[in-house]
């Protein structure tokens, strides 16, 4: 068997969007960290690394996109190439925790691990698939713990997977862990040999799966906005506050975690439904309120945010994708939201519950209207017009960024397989999901990545590039979100504390 990766297909424009950022160090790593639990007895005396390696090997065979390297990522036409084998001693690492950390110390330790991972570039992407698993756990059971608790970090290149795909990965890994142990015959000395004919399907680029249509008016307007000389366009009069201008260095990802307990989640979601909105619009408005209070009104006169939108529901029939919900790849577009001075009025000075819910309801309607336009006149359909991606990104350096923050919500995954739902505690379970992003050099100043487990907590990971937005401001946003979420969201007839 040759050791040379075999070309599979060129990257699509949206996949190049991420590969070109990685080549410059502008976006390095997407992650989803799930907290697993399993009774020690289920391991049947086997070591954690051995159990995980067998499950991961079976999962890679099931999701062949995990066997893809990226050749020519600095060229204009990069390609996915399938490697003949994977060394799982690289792709899977087990990290032992200090003994008996409390929950706060454990999360603090985990965030340090995630920050370090998010700062790293993927080495040898042309020959080694750019993803890793880190299993973080206490190796020996404590006197009061009859089950193993471990955090499994999936870190992956954004060209291979979007946020939704990281949840698909963990759901699939949970499924493998709950199957009878079976070490694949093609796994030997930590090396997994890939079959000549993959079991699964490698997803085509989203441009082939979603039937985008573009009107001449939208085409002309977009090209004019992006490529017209500055002296031909009217100068912007009210630029949103978006933190410091784009700069690649120093590259340092910072993370803060906000956890909404399960009890508060049910109350929060019920309040969202009662007020005609959902969690994502509410989060936008709460982040807006926190920033508006913490930044000077003279300089922060307006804000701009964005919401990634999952394109799986828009995959056209006849695409040979058998299960749209489990399509592992990159299928995403976005919506933008503007907050001018009129929307900010009343938020800076003790916003009321009525103000917050009203704006969240308006934003929900705007998101609904944006989704209804897909796939007509969508900005991601214009990415193929960019031929010099390196120049595209470098041209943004030292210029204002476009968005202040992003809310990326991949929703909640099931914590136990459906066929074992009535046997809670007797099998592998997922107790928590934390999606996180690296610092985005030419993107929003702040990212709020949202994920959860059905019936369990919801996690909001705030990430930012050191120096782009003051750490004290983000710490304040994290404090505000935790306070407001713990009480189930804003309360009618009361001012936000």
Short mmCIF file of C-alpha atoms in Angstrom, two decimals:
data_model
loop_
_atom_site.label_atom_id
_atom_site.label_comp_id
_atom_site.label_asym_id
_atom_site.label_seq_id
_atom_site.Cartn_x
_atom_site.Cartn_y
_atom_site.Cartn_z
CA UNK A 1 0.00 0.00 0.00
CA UNK A 2 1.38 3.40 -0.96
CA UNK A 3 1.86 5.94 1.83
CA UNK A 4 0.99 8.83 -0.46
CA UNK A 5 -2.43 10.39 0.21
CA UNK A 6 -4.80 9.85 -2.70
CA UNK A 7 -6.66 12.91 -4.05
CA UNK A 8 -10.41 12.80 -3.39
CA UNK A 9 -11.76 16.15 -4.55
CA UNK A 10 -10.98 19.89 -4.53
CA UNK A 11 -12.17 21.87 -1.55
CA UNK A 12 -15.33 23.87 -2.18
CA UNK A 13 -15.31 27.67 -1.77
CA UNK A 14 -16.64 27.57 1.80
CA UNK A 15 -14.02 24.95 2.74
CA UNK A 16 -11.29 27.09 1.12
CA UNK A 17 -12.57 29.97 3.25
CA UNK A 18 -11.27 28.07 6.29
CA UNK A 19 -8.19 26.41 4.78
CA UNK A 20 -6.90 29.80 3.60
CA UNK A 21 -7.38 31.25 7.08
CA UNK A 22 -5.45 28.37 8.62
CA UNK A 23 -2.58 28.80 6.15
CA UNK A 24 -2.15 32.36 7.48
CA UNK A 25 -2.81 31.44 11.11
CA UNK A 26 -6.03 33.49 11.10
CA UNK A 27 -8.26 30.61 12.27
CA UNK A 28 -6.71 27.50 13.75
CA UNK A 29 -9.06 25.17 15.53
CA UNK A 30 -12.70 24.41 16.28
CA UNK A 31 -13.41 22.24 19.33
CA UNK A 32 -16.21 20.47 21.13
CA UNK A 33 -15.52 19.07 24.59
CA UNK A 34 -18.01 16.54 25.93
CA UNK A 35 -18.02 15.26 29.48
CA UNK A 36 -18.58 11.49 29.46
CA UNK A 37 -19.49 9.27 32.38
CA UNK A 38 -19.39 5.49 32.66
CA UNK A 39 -19.40 3.05 35.59
CA UNK A 40 -15.94 1.64 36.16
CA UNK A 41 -17.47 -1.83 35.97
CA UNK A 42 -18.44 -1.28 32.30
CA UNK A 43 -14.74 -1.03 31.37
CA UNK A 44 -14.30 -4.65 32.53
CA UNK A 45 -10.76 -3.96 33.70
CA UNK A 46 -9.62 -2.51 30.36
CA UNK A 47 -7.56 0.66 30.32
CA UNK A 48 -9.20 3.92 29.26
CA UNK A 49 -6.73 4.44 26.35
CA UNK A 50 -7.44 0.96 24.96
CA UNK A 51 -11.21 1.38 25.16
CA UNK A 52 -11.09 4.80 23.52
CA UNK A 53 -8.68 3.73 20.79
CA UNK A 54 -10.94 0.88 19.66
CA UNK A 55 -14.01 3.15 19.63
CA UNK A 56 -12.19 5.93 17.76
CA UNK A 57 -10.85 3.48 15.19
CA UNK A 58 -14.36 2.22 14.46
CA UNK A 59 -15.60 5.80 14.28
CA UNK A 60 -12.96 6.81 11.73
CA UNK A 61 -14.01 3.86 9.57
CA UNK A 62 -17.61 5.07 9.91
CA UNK A 63 -16.76 8.74 9.17
CA UNK A 64 -14.15 8.59 6.38
CA UNK A 65 -13.90 12.40 6.28
CA UNK A 66 -11.67 11.95 9.35
CA UNK A 67 -9.11 10.26 7.07
CA UNK A 68 -8.72 13.35 4.86
CA UNK A 69 -5.60 15.48 4.68
CA UNK A 70 -5.51 18.84 2.88
CA UNK A 71 -2.95 19.23 0.11
CA UNK A 72 -1.98 22.63 -1.28
CA UNK A 73 -3.67 24.60 1.49
CA UNK A 74 -1.60 27.65 0.55
CA UNK A 75 -2.44 27.27 -3.13
CA UNK A 76 -5.49 28.63 -4.91
CA UNK A 77 -6.95 25.14 -5.44
CA UNK A 78 -6.39 22.95 -2.36
CA UNK A 79 -7.61 19.34 -2.37
CA UNK A 80 -8.79 16.75 0.09
CA UNK A 81 -6.68 13.61 -0.05
CA UNK A 82 -7.35 10.32 1.71
CA UNK A 83 -4.48 8.93 3.76
CA UNK A 84 -3.90 5.15 3.62
CA UNK A 85 -3.46 4.93 7.40
CA UNK A 86 -3.75 6.96 10.59
CA UNK A 87 -1.42 6.78 13.56
CA UNK A 88 -3.91 6.94 16.42
CA UNK A 89 -1.13 7.57 18.92
CA UNK A 90 -1.08 11.07 17.40
CA UNK A 91 -4.81 11.54 17.00
CA UNK A 92 -5.71 10.30 20.50
CA UNK A 93 -4.00 11.58 23.64
CA UNK A 94 -4.95 10.79 27.22
CA UNK A 95 -4.21 13.49 29.81
CA UNK A 96 -4.32 12.63 33.50
CA UNK A 97 -5.72 15.20 35.91
CA UNK A 98 -4.30 15.95 39.35
CA UNK A 99 -6.11 13.97 42.01
CA UNK A 100 -9.60 14.96 43.16
CA UNK A 101 -10.00 18.46 41.74
CA UNK A 102 -13.27 20.21 42.57
CA UNK A 103 -15.55 21.16 39.67
CA UNK A 104 -14.28 24.76 39.45
CA UNK A 105 -10.62 23.73 39.44
CA UNK A 106 -11.33 21.01 36.89
CA UNK A 107 -13.01 23.47 34.52
CA UNK A 108 -10.17 25.95 34.97
CA UNK A 109 -7.64 23.23 34.11
CA UNK A 110 -9.71 22.23 31.08
CA UNK A 111 -9.92 25.81 29.78
CA UNK A 112 -6.12 26.09 29.93
CA UNK A 113 -5.84 22.91 27.86
CA UNK A 114 -8.37 24.27 25.35
CA UNK A 115 -6.63 27.63 25.04
CA UNK A 116 -3.34 25.87 24.29
CA UNK A 117 -5.01 23.65 21.68
CA UNK A 118 -6.77 26.58 20.03
CA UNK A 119 -3.47 28.41 19.64
CA UNK A 120 -1.80 25.61 17.70
CA UNK A 121 -1.56 25.35 13.94
CA UNK A 122 -2.12 21.90 12.45
CA UNK A 123 1.22 20.38 11.40
CA UNK A 124 1.67 18.46 8.16
CA UNK A 125 -1.92 18.98 6.95
CA UNK A 126 -0.92 17.58 3.53
CA UNK A 127 -0.15 14.15 4.99
CA UNK A 128 -1.92 14.02 8.37
CA UNK A 129 -5.67 14.60 8.86
CA UNK A 130 -6.02 17.74 11.00
CA UNK A 131 -7.95 16.58 14.03
CA UNK A 132 -7.17 15.25 17.51
CA UNK A 133 -8.91 13.87 20.58
CA UNK A 134 -7.72 14.67 24.06
CA UNK A 135 -9.22 12.60 26.88
CA UNK A 136 -8.83 14.39 30.20
CA UNK A 137 -9.62 12.35 33.31
CA UNK A 138 -8.61 11.31 36.80
CA UNK A 139 -7.00 7.88 36.27
CA UNK A 140 -8.05 6.24 39.55
CA UNK A 141 -11.52 6.31 41.08
CA UNK A 142 -11.81 8.38 44.23
CA UNK A 143 -13.35 6.98 47.38
CA UNK A 144 -16.72 8.58 46.57
CA UNK A 145 -16.88 8.14 42.80
CA UNK A 146 -18.07 4.81 41.38
CA UNK A 147 -17.85 5.95 37.78
CA UNK A 148 -15.26 7.41 35.49
CA UNK A 149 -15.76 11.04 34.49
CA UNK A 150 -13.72 12.17 31.52
CA UNK A 151 -13.73 15.20 29.25
CA UNK A 152 -13.09 14.30 25.61
CA UNK A 153 -11.94 17.20 23.48
CA UNK A 154 -12.46 16.99 19.74
CA UNK A 155 -10.19 19.57 18.12
CA UNK A 156 -10.57 19.81 14.35
CA UNK A 157 -9.72 21.94 11.32
CA UNK A 158 -12.74 24.02 10.27
CA UNK A 159 -12.42 22.83 6.64
CA UNK A 160 -13.22 19.29 7.81
CA UNK A 161 -16.13 20.11 10.11
CA UNK A 162 -18.52 22.83 11.17
CA UNK A 163 -19.96 23.22 14.66
CA UNK A 164 -22.87 20.88 14.01
CA UNK A 165 -20.44 18.20 12.81
CA UNK A 166 -18.61 18.26 16.14
CA UNK A 167 -21.89 17.28 17.81
CA UNK A 168 -22.38 14.54 15.21
CA UNK A 169 -18.89 13.27 16.05
CA UNK A 170 -19.63 13.00 19.77
CA UNK A 171 -23.03 11.40 19.21
CA UNK A 172 -21.34 8.82 16.98
CA UNK A 173 -18.51 8.24 19.46
CA UNK A 174 -21.06 7.68 22.24
CA UNK A 175 -22.76 5.13 20.01
CA UNK A 176 -19.46 3.30 19.44
CA UNK A 177 -18.62 3.28 23.15
CA UNK A 178 -21.99 1.69 23.95
CA UNK A 179 -21.55 -1.12 21.43
CA UNK A 180 -20.02 -4.46 22.47
CA UNK A 181 -16.22 -4.00 22.44
CA UNK A 182 -14.81 -4.82 19.01
CA UNK A 183 -11.29 -3.85 18.00
CA UNK A 184 -11.14 -3.60 14.19
CA UNK A 185 -8.76 -6.04 12.52
CA UNK A 186 -7.19 -3.21 10.51
CA UNK A 187 -5.90 -1.59 13.74
CA UNK A 188 -2.46 -2.77 14.77
CA UNK A 189 0.15 -1.08 16.99
CA UNK A 190 -1.99 2.09 17.09
CA UNK A 191 -2.00 2.33 13.28
CA UNK A 192 -5.38 2.18 11.56
CA UNK A 193 -5.24 1.05 7.93
CA UNK A 194 -8.03 2.55 5.87
CA UNK A 195 -9.97 0.29 3.49
CA UNK A 196 -9.65 0.93 -0.24
CA UNK A 197 -13.41 1.48 -0.37
CA UNK A 198 -14.65 3.61 2.56
CA UNK A 199 -17.73 2.38 4.43
CA UNK A 200 -19.21 5.84 4.69
CA UNK A 201 -19.77 8.75 2.34
CA UNK A 202 -17.50 11.78 2.08
CA UNK A 203 -19.79 14.79 1.87
CA UNK A 204 -19.54 16.92 -1.31
CA UNK A 205 -19.01 20.67 -0.87
CA UNK A 206 -22.08 22.62 0.18
CA UNK A 207 -22.16 24.40 -3.16
CA UNK A 208 -23.10 21.07 -4.76
CA UNK A 209 -25.63 20.11 -2.09
CA UNK A 210 -27.54 23.38 -1.79
CA UNK A 211 -29.02 24.90 -4.93
CA UNK A 212 -28.01 28.52 -4.51
CA UNK A 213 -29.57 31.03 -6.89
CA UNK A 214 -28.29 34.54 -7.45
CA UNK A 215 -30.11 37.49 -8.95
CA UNK A 216 -28.30 40.01 -11.14
CA UNK A 217 -29.15 42.76 -8.67
CA UNK A 218 -27.57 40.87 -5.75
CA UNK A 219 -24.55 39.90 -7.83
CA UNK A 220 -23.88 43.45 -8.96
CA UNK A 221 -24.43 44.90 -5.50
CA UNK A 222 -22.11 42.39 -3.82
CA UNK A 223 -19.31 42.81 -6.36
CA UNK A 224 -19.58 46.59 -6.09
CA UNK A 225 -19.46 46.45 -2.29
CA UNK A 226 -16.46 44.10 -2.21
CA UNK A 227 -14.35 45.20 -5.14
CA UNK A 228 -15.17 48.81 -6.04
CA UNK A 229 -12.38 51.27 -5.33
CA UNK A 230 -12.76 53.21 -2.12
CA UNK A 231 -13.04 56.55 -3.92
CA UNK A 232 -16.07 55.26 -5.86
CA UNK A 233 -18.03 54.42 -2.72
CA UNK A 234 -19.53 56.65 -0.09
CA UNK A 235 -17.54 56.54 3.15
CA UNK A 236 -19.26 54.86 6.08
CA UNK A 237 -20.59 57.41 8.55
CA UNK A 238 -21.42 55.29 11.60
CA UNK A 239 -19.05 52.35 11.88
CA UNK A 240 -20.01 49.81 14.57
CA UNK A 241 -17.74 49.28 17.54
CA UNK A 242 -15.84 46.06 16.82
CA UNK A 243 -12.84 46.15 19.11
CA UNK A 244 -9.30 46.75 17.88
CA UNK A 245 -8.53 46.57 14.13
CA UNK A 246 -7.55 43.26 12.54
CA UNK A 247 -4.04 42.18 13.51
CA UNK A 248 -2.52 38.70 13.35
CA UNK A 249 -0.16 39.11 16.32
CA UNK A 250 0.01 38.41 19.12
CA UNK A 251 -2.12 35.34 18.53
CA UNK A 252 -3.48 34.22 21.88
CA UNK A 253 -6.91 32.65 22.37
CA UNK A 254 -8.70 33.49 25.61
CA UNK A 255 -11.69 31.51 26.89
CA UNK A 256 -14.36 31.95 29.53
CA UNK A 257 -17.14 29.49 30.28
CA UNK A 258 -20.72 30.28 31.28
CA UNK A 259 -22.76 27.25 32.38
CA UNK A 260 -26.55 27.30 32.60
CA UNK A 261 -27.60 24.54 35.03
CA UNK A 262 -30.25 22.08 33.89
CA UNK A 263 -32.88 23.52 36.26
CA UNK A 264 -32.34 27.03 34.91
CA UNK A 265 -32.36 25.75 31.30
CA UNK A 266 -35.94 24.50 31.50
CA UNK A 267 -37.14 27.81 32.97
CA UNK A 268 -35.11 29.84 30.47
CA UNK A 269 -36.46 27.98 27.43
CA UNK A 270 -40.00 28.20 28.77
CA UNK A 271 -39.58 31.97 29.14
CA UNK A 272 -38.24 32.19 25.58
CA UNK A 273 -41.30 30.38 24.24
CA UNK A 274 -43.65 32.54 26.31
CA UNK A 275 -42.04 35.66 24.85
CA UNK A 276 -42.07 34.51 21.22
CA UNK A 277 -38.34 34.03 20.82
CA UNK A 278 -35.54 31.48 21.21
CA UNK A 279 -32.24 31.28 23.05
CA UNK A 280 -30.06 32.56 20.19
CA UNK A 281 -31.82 35.94 19.74
CA UNK A 282 -31.99 36.35 23.52
CA UNK A 283 -28.25 35.79 23.82
CA UNK A 284 -27.60 38.42 21.15
CA UNK A 285 -29.66 40.97 23.09
CA UNK A 286 -28.09 40.11 26.45
CA UNK A 287 -24.56 40.40 25.04
CA UNK A 288 -25.60 43.69 23.40
CA UNK A 289 -26.93 44.96 26.73
CA UNK A 290 -23.81 43.97 28.63
CA UNK A 291 -21.46 45.56 26.09
CA UNK A 292 -23.57 48.70 25.84
CA UNK A 293 -23.32 49.15 29.61
CA UNK A 294 -19.60 48.48 29.77
CA UNK A 295 -18.34 50.50 26.80
CA UNK A 296 -18.36 54.32 26.53
CA UNK A 297 -21.45 55.59 24.70
CA UNK A 298 -19.29 58.15 22.88
CA UNK A 299 -17.23 55.52 21.07
CA UNK A 300 -19.58 52.52 21.01
CA UNK A 301 -22.52 54.17 19.23
CA UNK A 302 -23.56 51.01 17.37
CA UNK A 303 -22.79 47.30 17.15
CA UNK A 304 -22.90 44.51 14.56
CA UNK A 305 -23.29 40.79 15.25
CA UNK A 306 -23.80 37.60 13.27
CA UNK A 307 -25.37 34.15 13.58
CA UNK A 308 -24.11 31.07 11.70
CA UNK A 309 -27.01 29.15 10.10
CA UNK A 310 -27.01 25.39 9.49
CA UNK A 311 -27.62 24.58 5.81
CA UNK A 312 -28.48 20.89 6.29
CA UNK A 313 -32.24 21.53 6.02
CA UNK A 314 -31.59 23.04 2.56
CA UNK A 315 -29.78 20.07 1.00
CA UNK A 316 -31.63 19.35 -2.24
CA UNK A 317 -33.26 15.99 -2.86
CA UNK A 318 -31.32 13.53 -4.98
CA UNK A 319 -28.02 14.51 -3.32
CA UNK A 320 -27.36 10.93 -2.09
CA UNK A 321 -27.12 12.20 1.50
CA UNK A 322 -29.15 9.58 3.31
CA UNK A 323 -29.43 11.25 6.72
CA UNK A 324 -29.41 15.04 6.54
CA UNK A 325 -29.13 15.45 10.31
CA UNK A 326 -25.92 13.38 10.37
CA UNK A 327 -24.22 15.00 7.37
CA UNK A 328 -20.61 15.39 8.58
CA UNK A 329 -18.84 18.28 6.88
CA UNK A 330 -19.19 22.02 6.38
CA UNK A 331 -22.70 23.29 5.67
CA UNK A 332 -23.13 26.82 6.93
CA UNK A 333 -24.10 30.37 6.04
CA UNK A 334 -24.80 33.34 8.31
CA UNK A 335 -27.09 36.22 9.19
CA UNK A 336 -26.02 39.72 10.21
CA UNK A 337 -27.66 41.93 12.80
CA UNK A 338 -27.26 45.68 13.18
CA UNK A 339 -27.84 47.55 16.43
CA UNK A 340 -27.90 51.30 15.92
CA UNK A 341 -28.43 54.04 18.50
CA UNK A 342 -32.20 53.63 18.37
CA UNK A 343 -31.92 50.00 19.45
CA UNK A 344 -29.39 50.87 22.12
CA UNK A 345 -31.61 53.46 23.76
CA UNK A 346 -32.92 52.13 27.04
CA UNK A 347 -30.36 49.33 27.26
CA UNK A 348 -27.50 51.35 28.70
CA UNK A 349 -29.45 52.56 31.71
CA UNK A 350 -31.02 49.63 33.57
CA UNK A 351 -32.86 47.89 30.74
CA UNK A 352 -36.21 46.41 31.68
CA UNK A 353 -37.31 42.84 31.08
CA UNK A 354 -39.89 44.17 28.62
CA UNK A 355 -37.20 45.92 26.54
CA UNK A 356 -35.01 42.83 26.40
CA UNK A 357 -37.78 40.41 25.44
CA UNK A 358 -39.23 42.82 22.87
CA UNK A 359 -35.90 43.19 21.08
CA UNK A 360 -35.26 39.42 21.30
CA UNK A 361 -38.65 38.81 19.70
CA UNK A 362 -37.83 41.28 16.90
CA UNK A 363 -34.48 39.63 16.31
CA UNK A 364 -36.15 36.21 16.19
CA UNK A 365 -38.44 37.48 13.43
CA UNK A 366 -35.48 38.91 11.51
CA UNK A 367 -33.67 35.57 11.74
CA UNK A 368 -36.79 33.77 10.54
CA UNK A 369 -37.06 36.11 7.56
CA UNK A 370 -33.36 35.61 6.78
CA UNK A 371 -33.76 31.81 6.83
CA UNK A 372 -36.74 32.07 4.49
CA UNK A 373 -34.52 33.69 1.84
CA UNK A 374 -32.12 30.71 1.71
CA UNK A 375 -30.84 29.66 -0.83
CA UNK A 376 -31.68 32.80 -2.84
CA UNK A 377 -29.09 35.61 -2.95
CA UNK A 378 -26.87 34.17 -0.23
CA UNK A 379 -23.45 35.67 0.41
CA UNK A 380 -21.74 32.25 0.64
CA UNK A 381 -22.71 31.64 -2.98
CA UNK A 382 -20.34 34.49 -3.88
CA UNK A 383 -17.22 32.94 -2.35
CA UNK A 384 -16.27 31.33 -5.67
CA UNK A 385 -15.57 34.83 -7.04
CA UNK A 386 -12.58 35.16 -4.71
CA UNK A 387 -9.51 33.87 -6.54
CA UNK A 388 -6.75 35.26 -4.30
CA UNK A 389 -7.67 34.18 -0.78
CA UNK A 390 -4.31 35.11 0.70
CA UNK A 391 -4.69 38.64 -0.60
CA UNK A 392 -8.32 38.72 0.52
CA UNK A 393 -7.36 38.07 4.15
CA UNK A 394 -4.17 40.15 4.24
CA UNK A 395 -6.09 43.10 2.84
CA UNK A 396 -8.12 43.13 6.09
CA UNK A 397 -5.09 43.64 8.33
CA UNK A 398 -5.11 46.97 10.23
CA UNK A 399 -8.68 47.65 9.12
CA UNK A 400 -11.84 47.58 11.28
CA UNK A 401 -13.45 44.18 11.61
CA UNK A 402 -17.03 43.77 10.43
CA UNK A 403 -18.71 42.26 13.50
CA UNK A 404 -18.56 42.89 17.21
CA UNK A 405 -19.64 39.41 18.24
CA UNK A 406 -21.02 36.10 16.99
CA UNK A 407 -23.52 33.73 18.58
CA UNK A 408 -23.02 30.20 17.23
CA UNK A 409 -25.59 27.76 18.62
CA UNK A 410 -25.35 24.07 17.68
CA UNK A 411 -28.19 23.25 20.08
CA UNK A 412 -28.29 20.17 22.33
CA UNK A 413 -27.29 16.60 21.66
CA UNK A 414 -28.73 13.48 23.23
CA UNK A 415 -26.70 12.39 26.23
CA UNK A 416 -27.54 8.70 25.97
CA UNK A 417 -28.41 6.45 23.03
CA UNK A 418 -32.15 6.15 22.45
CA UNK A 419 -32.21 2.41 23.05
CA UNK A 420 -30.60 2.87 26.49
CA UNK A 421 -32.58 5.94 27.58
CA UNK A 422 -34.26 3.94 30.37
CA UNK A 423 -30.97 2.59 31.70
CA UNK A 424 -29.40 5.88 32.79
CA UNK A 425 -26.13 5.28 34.62
CA UNK A 426 -25.59 1.76 33.25
CA UNK A 427 -23.81 2.81 30.08
CA UNK A 428 -21.64 5.53 28.65
CA UNK A 429 -23.39 8.91 28.85
CA UNK A 430 -22.63 12.50 27.85
CA UNK A 431 -23.27 14.92 30.70
CA UNK A 432 -22.11 18.18 29.10
CA UNK A 433 -21.06 19.68 25.77
CA UNK A 434 -18.81 22.75 25.39
CA UNK A 435 -18.19 24.03 21.88
CA UNK A 436 -15.36 26.55 21.62
CA UNK A 437 -13.58 28.47 18.90
CA UNK A 438 -10.10 29.85 18.53
CA UNK A 439 -9.33 33.53 18.23
CA UNK A 440 -10.58 34.70 14.82
CA UNK A 441 -8.05 37.20 13.49
CA UNK A 442 -10.28 38.68 10.79
CA UNK A 443 -13.63 37.91 12.40
CA UNK A 444 -15.83 39.02 15.29
CA UNK A 445 -14.07 40.49 18.30
CA UNK A 446 -15.97 38.08 20.56
CA UNK A 447 -17.51 34.66 19.91
CA UNK A 448 -20.21 33.03 22.03
CA UNK A 449 -20.37 29.32 21.17
CA UNK A 450 -23.45 27.58 22.55
CA UNK A 451 -24.06 23.86 23.01
CA UNK A 452 -25.82 21.58 25.43
CA UNK A 453 -27.17 18.17 26.32
CA UNK A 454 -30.89 17.37 26.22
CA UNK A 455 -32.18 17.49 29.78
CA UNK A 456 -28.81 18.79 30.99
CA UNK A 457 -26.88 22.05 31.11
CA UNK A 458 -26.18 24.52 28.31
CA UNK A 459 -22.65 25.86 27.94
CA UNK A 460 -21.63 29.21 26.48
CA UNK A 461 -17.91 29.45 25.67
CA UNK A 462 -16.75 33.03 25.16
CA UNK A 463 -13.58 33.28 23.06
CA UNK A 464 -11.52 36.22 21.90
CA UNK A 465 -8.07 37.24 20.73
CA UNK A 466 -5.93 38.73 23.46
CA UNK A 467 -5.70 42.50 22.99
CA UNK A 468 -8.60 42.86 20.53
CA UNK A 469 -11.19 43.39 23.23
CA UNK A 470 -10.29 44.13 26.84
CA UNK A 471 -10.35 41.06 29.05
CA UNK A 472 -12.17 43.02 31.75
CA UNK A 473 -15.01 43.69 29.30
CA UNK A 474 -15.38 39.98 28.46
CA UNK A 475 -15.16 39.03 32.13
CA UNK A 476 -18.03 41.47 32.69
CA UNK A 477 -20.08 39.96 29.86
CA UNK A 478 -19.49 36.47 31.31
CA UNK A 479 -20.57 37.69 34.75
CA UNK A 480 -23.72 39.31 33.36
CA UNK A 481 -24.70 36.28 31.30
CA UNK A 482 -24.24 33.94 34.27
CA UNK A 483 -26.32 36.20 36.52
CA UNK A 484 -29.13 36.67 34.00
CA UNK A 485 -29.23 33.02 32.88
CA UNK A 486 -29.29 31.66 36.43
CA UNK A 487 -32.54 33.51 37.02
CA UNK A 488 -34.12 32.13 33.84
CA UNK A 489 -33.64 35.28 31.76
CA UNK A 490 -35.05 38.80 32.16
CA UNK A 491 -38.10 39.24 34.36
CA UNK A 492 -41.05 41.37 33.24
CA UNK A 493 -41.61 44.40 35.43
CA UNK A 494 -38.02 44.37 36.69
CA UNK A 495 -34.81 46.07 35.65
CA UNK A 496 -31.86 43.87 34.77
CA UNK A 497 -29.43 43.81 37.70
#
